[in-house]
mmCIF file of C-alpha atoms in Angstrom:
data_model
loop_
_atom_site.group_PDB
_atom_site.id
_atom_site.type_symbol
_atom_site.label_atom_id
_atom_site.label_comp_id
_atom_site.label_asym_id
_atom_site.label_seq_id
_atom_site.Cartn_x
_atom_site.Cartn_y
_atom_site.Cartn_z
ATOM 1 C CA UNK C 1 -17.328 43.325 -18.707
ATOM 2 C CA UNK C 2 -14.075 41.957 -17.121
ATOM 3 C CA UNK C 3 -11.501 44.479 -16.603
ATOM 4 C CA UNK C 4 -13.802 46.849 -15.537
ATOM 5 C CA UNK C 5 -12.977 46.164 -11.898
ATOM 6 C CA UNK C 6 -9.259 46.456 -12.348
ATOM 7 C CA UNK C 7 -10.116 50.670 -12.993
ATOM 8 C CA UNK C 8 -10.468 52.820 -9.460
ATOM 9 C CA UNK C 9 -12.529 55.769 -9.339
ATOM 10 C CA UNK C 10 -10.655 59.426 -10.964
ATOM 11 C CA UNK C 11 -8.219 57.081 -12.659
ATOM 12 C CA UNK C 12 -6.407 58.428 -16.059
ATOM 13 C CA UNK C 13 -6.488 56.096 -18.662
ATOM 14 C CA UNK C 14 -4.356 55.696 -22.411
ATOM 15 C CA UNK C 15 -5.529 53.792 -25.129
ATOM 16 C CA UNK C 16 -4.171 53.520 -28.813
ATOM 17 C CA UNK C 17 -6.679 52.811 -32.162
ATOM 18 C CA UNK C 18 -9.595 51.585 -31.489
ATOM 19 C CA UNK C 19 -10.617 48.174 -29.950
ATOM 20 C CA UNK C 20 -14.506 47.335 -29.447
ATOM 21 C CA UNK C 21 -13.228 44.958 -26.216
ATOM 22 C CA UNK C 22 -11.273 48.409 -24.357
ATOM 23 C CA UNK C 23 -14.173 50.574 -25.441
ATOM 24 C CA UNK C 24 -16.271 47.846 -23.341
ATOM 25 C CA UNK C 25 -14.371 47.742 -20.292
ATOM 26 C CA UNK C 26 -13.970 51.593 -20.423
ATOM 27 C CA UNK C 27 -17.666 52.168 -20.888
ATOM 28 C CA UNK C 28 -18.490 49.200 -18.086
ATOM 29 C CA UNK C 29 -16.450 51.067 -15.384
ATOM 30 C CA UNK C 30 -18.387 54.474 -16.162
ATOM 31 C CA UNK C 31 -21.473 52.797 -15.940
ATOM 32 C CA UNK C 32 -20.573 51.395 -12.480
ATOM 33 C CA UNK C 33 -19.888 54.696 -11.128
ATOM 34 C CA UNK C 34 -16.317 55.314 -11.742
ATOM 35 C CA UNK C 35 -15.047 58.948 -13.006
ATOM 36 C CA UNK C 36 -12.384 58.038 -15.588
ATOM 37 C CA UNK C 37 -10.570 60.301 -18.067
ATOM 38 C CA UNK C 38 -9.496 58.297 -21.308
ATOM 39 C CA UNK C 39 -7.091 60.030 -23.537
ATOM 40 C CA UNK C 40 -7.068 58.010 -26.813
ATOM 41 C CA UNK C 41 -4.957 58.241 -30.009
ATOM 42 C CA UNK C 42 -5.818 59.551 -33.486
ATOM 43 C CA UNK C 43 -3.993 56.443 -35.538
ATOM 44 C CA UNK C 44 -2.786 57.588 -38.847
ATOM 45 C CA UNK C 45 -3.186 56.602 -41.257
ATOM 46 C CA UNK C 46 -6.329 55.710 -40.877
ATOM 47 C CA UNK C 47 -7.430 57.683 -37.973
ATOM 48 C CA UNK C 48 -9.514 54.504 -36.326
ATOM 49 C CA UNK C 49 -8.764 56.856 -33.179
ATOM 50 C CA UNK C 50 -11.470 58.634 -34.501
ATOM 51 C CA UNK C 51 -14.253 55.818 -33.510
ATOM 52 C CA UNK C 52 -12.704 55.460 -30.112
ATOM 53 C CA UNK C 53 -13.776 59.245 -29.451
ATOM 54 C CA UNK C 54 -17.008 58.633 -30.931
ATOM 55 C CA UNK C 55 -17.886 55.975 -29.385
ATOM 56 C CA UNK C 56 -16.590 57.017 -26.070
ATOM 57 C CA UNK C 57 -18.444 60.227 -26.325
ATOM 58 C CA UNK C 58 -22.069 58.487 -27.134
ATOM 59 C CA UNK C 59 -21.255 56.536 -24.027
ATOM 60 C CA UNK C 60 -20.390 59.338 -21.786
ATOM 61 C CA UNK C 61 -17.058 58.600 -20.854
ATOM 62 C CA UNK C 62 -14.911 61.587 -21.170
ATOM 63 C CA UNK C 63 -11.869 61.386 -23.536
ATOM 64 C CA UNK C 64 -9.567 63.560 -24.918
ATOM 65 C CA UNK C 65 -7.794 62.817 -28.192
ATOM 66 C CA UNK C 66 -4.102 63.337 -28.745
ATOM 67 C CA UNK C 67 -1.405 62.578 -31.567
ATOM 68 C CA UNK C 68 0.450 59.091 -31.607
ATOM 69 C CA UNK C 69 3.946 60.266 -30.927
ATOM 70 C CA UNK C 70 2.455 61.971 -27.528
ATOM 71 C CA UNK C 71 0.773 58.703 -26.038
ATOM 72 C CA UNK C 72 4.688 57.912 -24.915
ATOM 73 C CA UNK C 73 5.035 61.407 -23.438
ATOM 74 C CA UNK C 74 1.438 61.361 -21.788
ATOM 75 C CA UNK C 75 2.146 58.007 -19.950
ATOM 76 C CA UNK C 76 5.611 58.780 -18.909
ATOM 77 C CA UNK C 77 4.335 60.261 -15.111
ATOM 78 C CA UNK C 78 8.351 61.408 -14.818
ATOM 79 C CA UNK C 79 7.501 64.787 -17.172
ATOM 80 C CA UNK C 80 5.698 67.745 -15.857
ATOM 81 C CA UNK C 81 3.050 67.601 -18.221
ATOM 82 C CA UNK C 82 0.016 67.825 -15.070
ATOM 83 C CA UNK C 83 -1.580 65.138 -16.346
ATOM 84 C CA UNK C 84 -0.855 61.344 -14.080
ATOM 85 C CA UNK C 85 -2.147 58.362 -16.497
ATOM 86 C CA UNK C 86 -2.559 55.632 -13.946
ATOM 87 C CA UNK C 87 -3.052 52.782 -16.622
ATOM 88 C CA UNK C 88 -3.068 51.920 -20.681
ATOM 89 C CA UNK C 89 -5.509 49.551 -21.749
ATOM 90 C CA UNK C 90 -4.747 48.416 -25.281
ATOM 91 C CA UNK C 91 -6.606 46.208 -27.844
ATOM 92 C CA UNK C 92 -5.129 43.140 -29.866
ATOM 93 C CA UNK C 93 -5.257 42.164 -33.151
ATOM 94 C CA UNK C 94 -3.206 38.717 -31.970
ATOM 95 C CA UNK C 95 -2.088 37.564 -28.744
ATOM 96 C CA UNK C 96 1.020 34.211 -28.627
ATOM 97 C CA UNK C 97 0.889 31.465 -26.485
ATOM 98 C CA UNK C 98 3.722 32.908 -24.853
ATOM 99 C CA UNK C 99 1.992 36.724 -24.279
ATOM 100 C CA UNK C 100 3.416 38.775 -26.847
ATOM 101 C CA UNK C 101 0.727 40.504 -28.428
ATOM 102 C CA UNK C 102 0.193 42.267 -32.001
ATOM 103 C CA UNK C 103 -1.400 45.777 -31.981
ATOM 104 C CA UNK C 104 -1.655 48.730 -33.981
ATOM 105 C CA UNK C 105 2.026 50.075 -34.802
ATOM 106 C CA UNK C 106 2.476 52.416 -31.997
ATOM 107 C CA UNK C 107 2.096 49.827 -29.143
ATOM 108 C CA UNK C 108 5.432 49.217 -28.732
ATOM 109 C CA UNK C 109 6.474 52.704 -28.119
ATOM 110 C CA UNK C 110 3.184 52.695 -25.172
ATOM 111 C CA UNK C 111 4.465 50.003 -24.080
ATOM 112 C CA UNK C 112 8.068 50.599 -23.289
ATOM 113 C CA UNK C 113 6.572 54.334 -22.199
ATOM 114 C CA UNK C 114 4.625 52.421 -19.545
ATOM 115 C CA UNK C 115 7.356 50.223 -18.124
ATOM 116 C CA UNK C 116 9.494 53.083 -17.910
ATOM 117 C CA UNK C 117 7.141 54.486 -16.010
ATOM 118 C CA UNK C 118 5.717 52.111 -13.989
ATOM 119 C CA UNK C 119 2.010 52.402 -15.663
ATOM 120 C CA UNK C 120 -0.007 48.944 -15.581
ATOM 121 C CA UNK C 121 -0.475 48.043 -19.300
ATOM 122 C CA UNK C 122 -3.370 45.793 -20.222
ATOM 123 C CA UNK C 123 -4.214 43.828 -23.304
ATOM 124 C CA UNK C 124 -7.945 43.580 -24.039
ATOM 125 C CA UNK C 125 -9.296 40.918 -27.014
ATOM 126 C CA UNK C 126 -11.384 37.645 -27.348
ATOM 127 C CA UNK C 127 -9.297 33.999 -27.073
ATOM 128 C CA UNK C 128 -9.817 34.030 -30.277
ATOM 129 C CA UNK C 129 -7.029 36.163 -31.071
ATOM 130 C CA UNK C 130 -4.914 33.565 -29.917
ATOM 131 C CA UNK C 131 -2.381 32.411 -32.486
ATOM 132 C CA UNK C 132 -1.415 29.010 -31.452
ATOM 133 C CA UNK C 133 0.090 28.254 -35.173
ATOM 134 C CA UNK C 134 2.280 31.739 -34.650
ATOM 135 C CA UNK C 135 1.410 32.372 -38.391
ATOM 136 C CA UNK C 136 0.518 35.793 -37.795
ATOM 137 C CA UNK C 137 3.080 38.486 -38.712
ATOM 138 C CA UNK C 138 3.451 41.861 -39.115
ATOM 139 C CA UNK C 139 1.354 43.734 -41.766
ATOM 140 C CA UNK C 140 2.975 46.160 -44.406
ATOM 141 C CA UNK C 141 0.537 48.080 -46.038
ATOM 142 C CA UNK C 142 0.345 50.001 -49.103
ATOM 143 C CA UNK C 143 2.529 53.336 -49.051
ATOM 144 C CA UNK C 144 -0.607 55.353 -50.443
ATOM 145 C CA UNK C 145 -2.295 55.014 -47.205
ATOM 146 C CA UNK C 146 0.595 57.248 -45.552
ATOM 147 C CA UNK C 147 0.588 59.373 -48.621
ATOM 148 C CA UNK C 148 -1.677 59.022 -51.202
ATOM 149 C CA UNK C 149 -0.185 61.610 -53.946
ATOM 150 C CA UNK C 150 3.380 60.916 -53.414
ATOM 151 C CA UNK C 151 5.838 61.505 -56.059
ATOM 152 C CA UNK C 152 6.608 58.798 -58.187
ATOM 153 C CA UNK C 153 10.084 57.609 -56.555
ATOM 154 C CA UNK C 154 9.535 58.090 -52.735
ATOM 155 C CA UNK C 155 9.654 54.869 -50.921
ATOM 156 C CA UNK C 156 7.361 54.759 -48.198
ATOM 157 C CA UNK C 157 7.062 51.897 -45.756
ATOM 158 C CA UNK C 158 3.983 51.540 -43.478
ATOM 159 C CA UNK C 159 3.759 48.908 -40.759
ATOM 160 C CA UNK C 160 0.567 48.168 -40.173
ATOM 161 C CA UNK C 161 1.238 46.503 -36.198
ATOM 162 C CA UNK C 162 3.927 46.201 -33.812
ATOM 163 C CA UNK C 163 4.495 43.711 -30.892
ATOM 164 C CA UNK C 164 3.928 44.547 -27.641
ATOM 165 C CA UNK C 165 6.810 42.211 -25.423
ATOM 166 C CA UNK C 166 4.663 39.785 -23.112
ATOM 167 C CA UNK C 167 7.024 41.243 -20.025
ATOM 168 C CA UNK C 168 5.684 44.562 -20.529
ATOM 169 C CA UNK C 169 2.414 43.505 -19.976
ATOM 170 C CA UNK C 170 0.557 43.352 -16.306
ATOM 171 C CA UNK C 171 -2.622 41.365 -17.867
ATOM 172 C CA UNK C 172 -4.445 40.063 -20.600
ATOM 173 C CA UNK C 173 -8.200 40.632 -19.963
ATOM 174 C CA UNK C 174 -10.134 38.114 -22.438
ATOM 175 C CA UNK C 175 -14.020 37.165 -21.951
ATOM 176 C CA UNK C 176 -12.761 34.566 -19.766
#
């Protein structure tokens, strides 16, 4: 699997939802030898975070899950947290001509958390994500997803994706 290759040996690694493609590369660079970490996010609502850790765990790569507000905090090397994440590997649900790419709400924050802290981020997904007609916008789903017995009256809004700014990205790893 490309991608693999860009990962070095007792690297720390972020990832946010779950992306067949990053659980690929992850899984390729384990297989070649490499001891990686991966700490991976739960994703509410939905918890999809939840098949990362599975599937990472039938492959043997270790992972530890953590909350989506503390992927920001884990990748940002400047807090004493004892934990160094060398790189963020992130899925994509659409990637522009021009490099911005669509992933899971939450992205955004990763990403500017990388930047900030000078933490290669990579997007991982097939050309065929590619949205040459730029049709593709941001998904609002149903409130009850957030909070399914909410009192008649509460307004609840719930993004689905964010963008992820092509500048804050080092790569795009595709098949290709």
């Amino acid at each position: 699997m490309i991608g693999a290759e860009l990962i070095q040996d007792g690297e720390q690694i972020v990832t946010h939802c779950h992306s067949g493609s990053v659980v690929k590369v992850l899984t390729k660079a384990r297989d070649s030898g490499k001891k990686i970490h991966v700490y991976n996010t739960e994703t509410r609502p939905l918890y999809q975070g939840r098949k990362t850790s599975m599937d990472l765990f039938k492959a043997g790569v270790p992972d530890t899950m953590i909350t989506d507000d503390m992927a920001p905090f884990f990748i940002d090397n400047n807090y004493e947290n004892n934990i160094h994440i060398h790189r963020v590997f992130l899925g994509s649900d659409c990637i522009r001509p021009n490099g911005d790419t669509f992933n899971k709400v939450g992205s955004f924050a990763i990403s500017l958390s990388a930047a900030q802290s000078n933490v290669p981020l990579y997007i991982v997904g097939s050309l065929l994500k590619i949205d040459m007609t730029r049709t593709i916008g941001i998904e609002t789903r149903s409130g009850s997803e957030l909070w399914p017995e909410a009192p008649v009256g509460i307004d609840i809004l719930n993004y689905a994706f964010d963008m992820v700014p092509a500048k804050y990205i080092t790569g795009i790893i595709t098949e290709f």
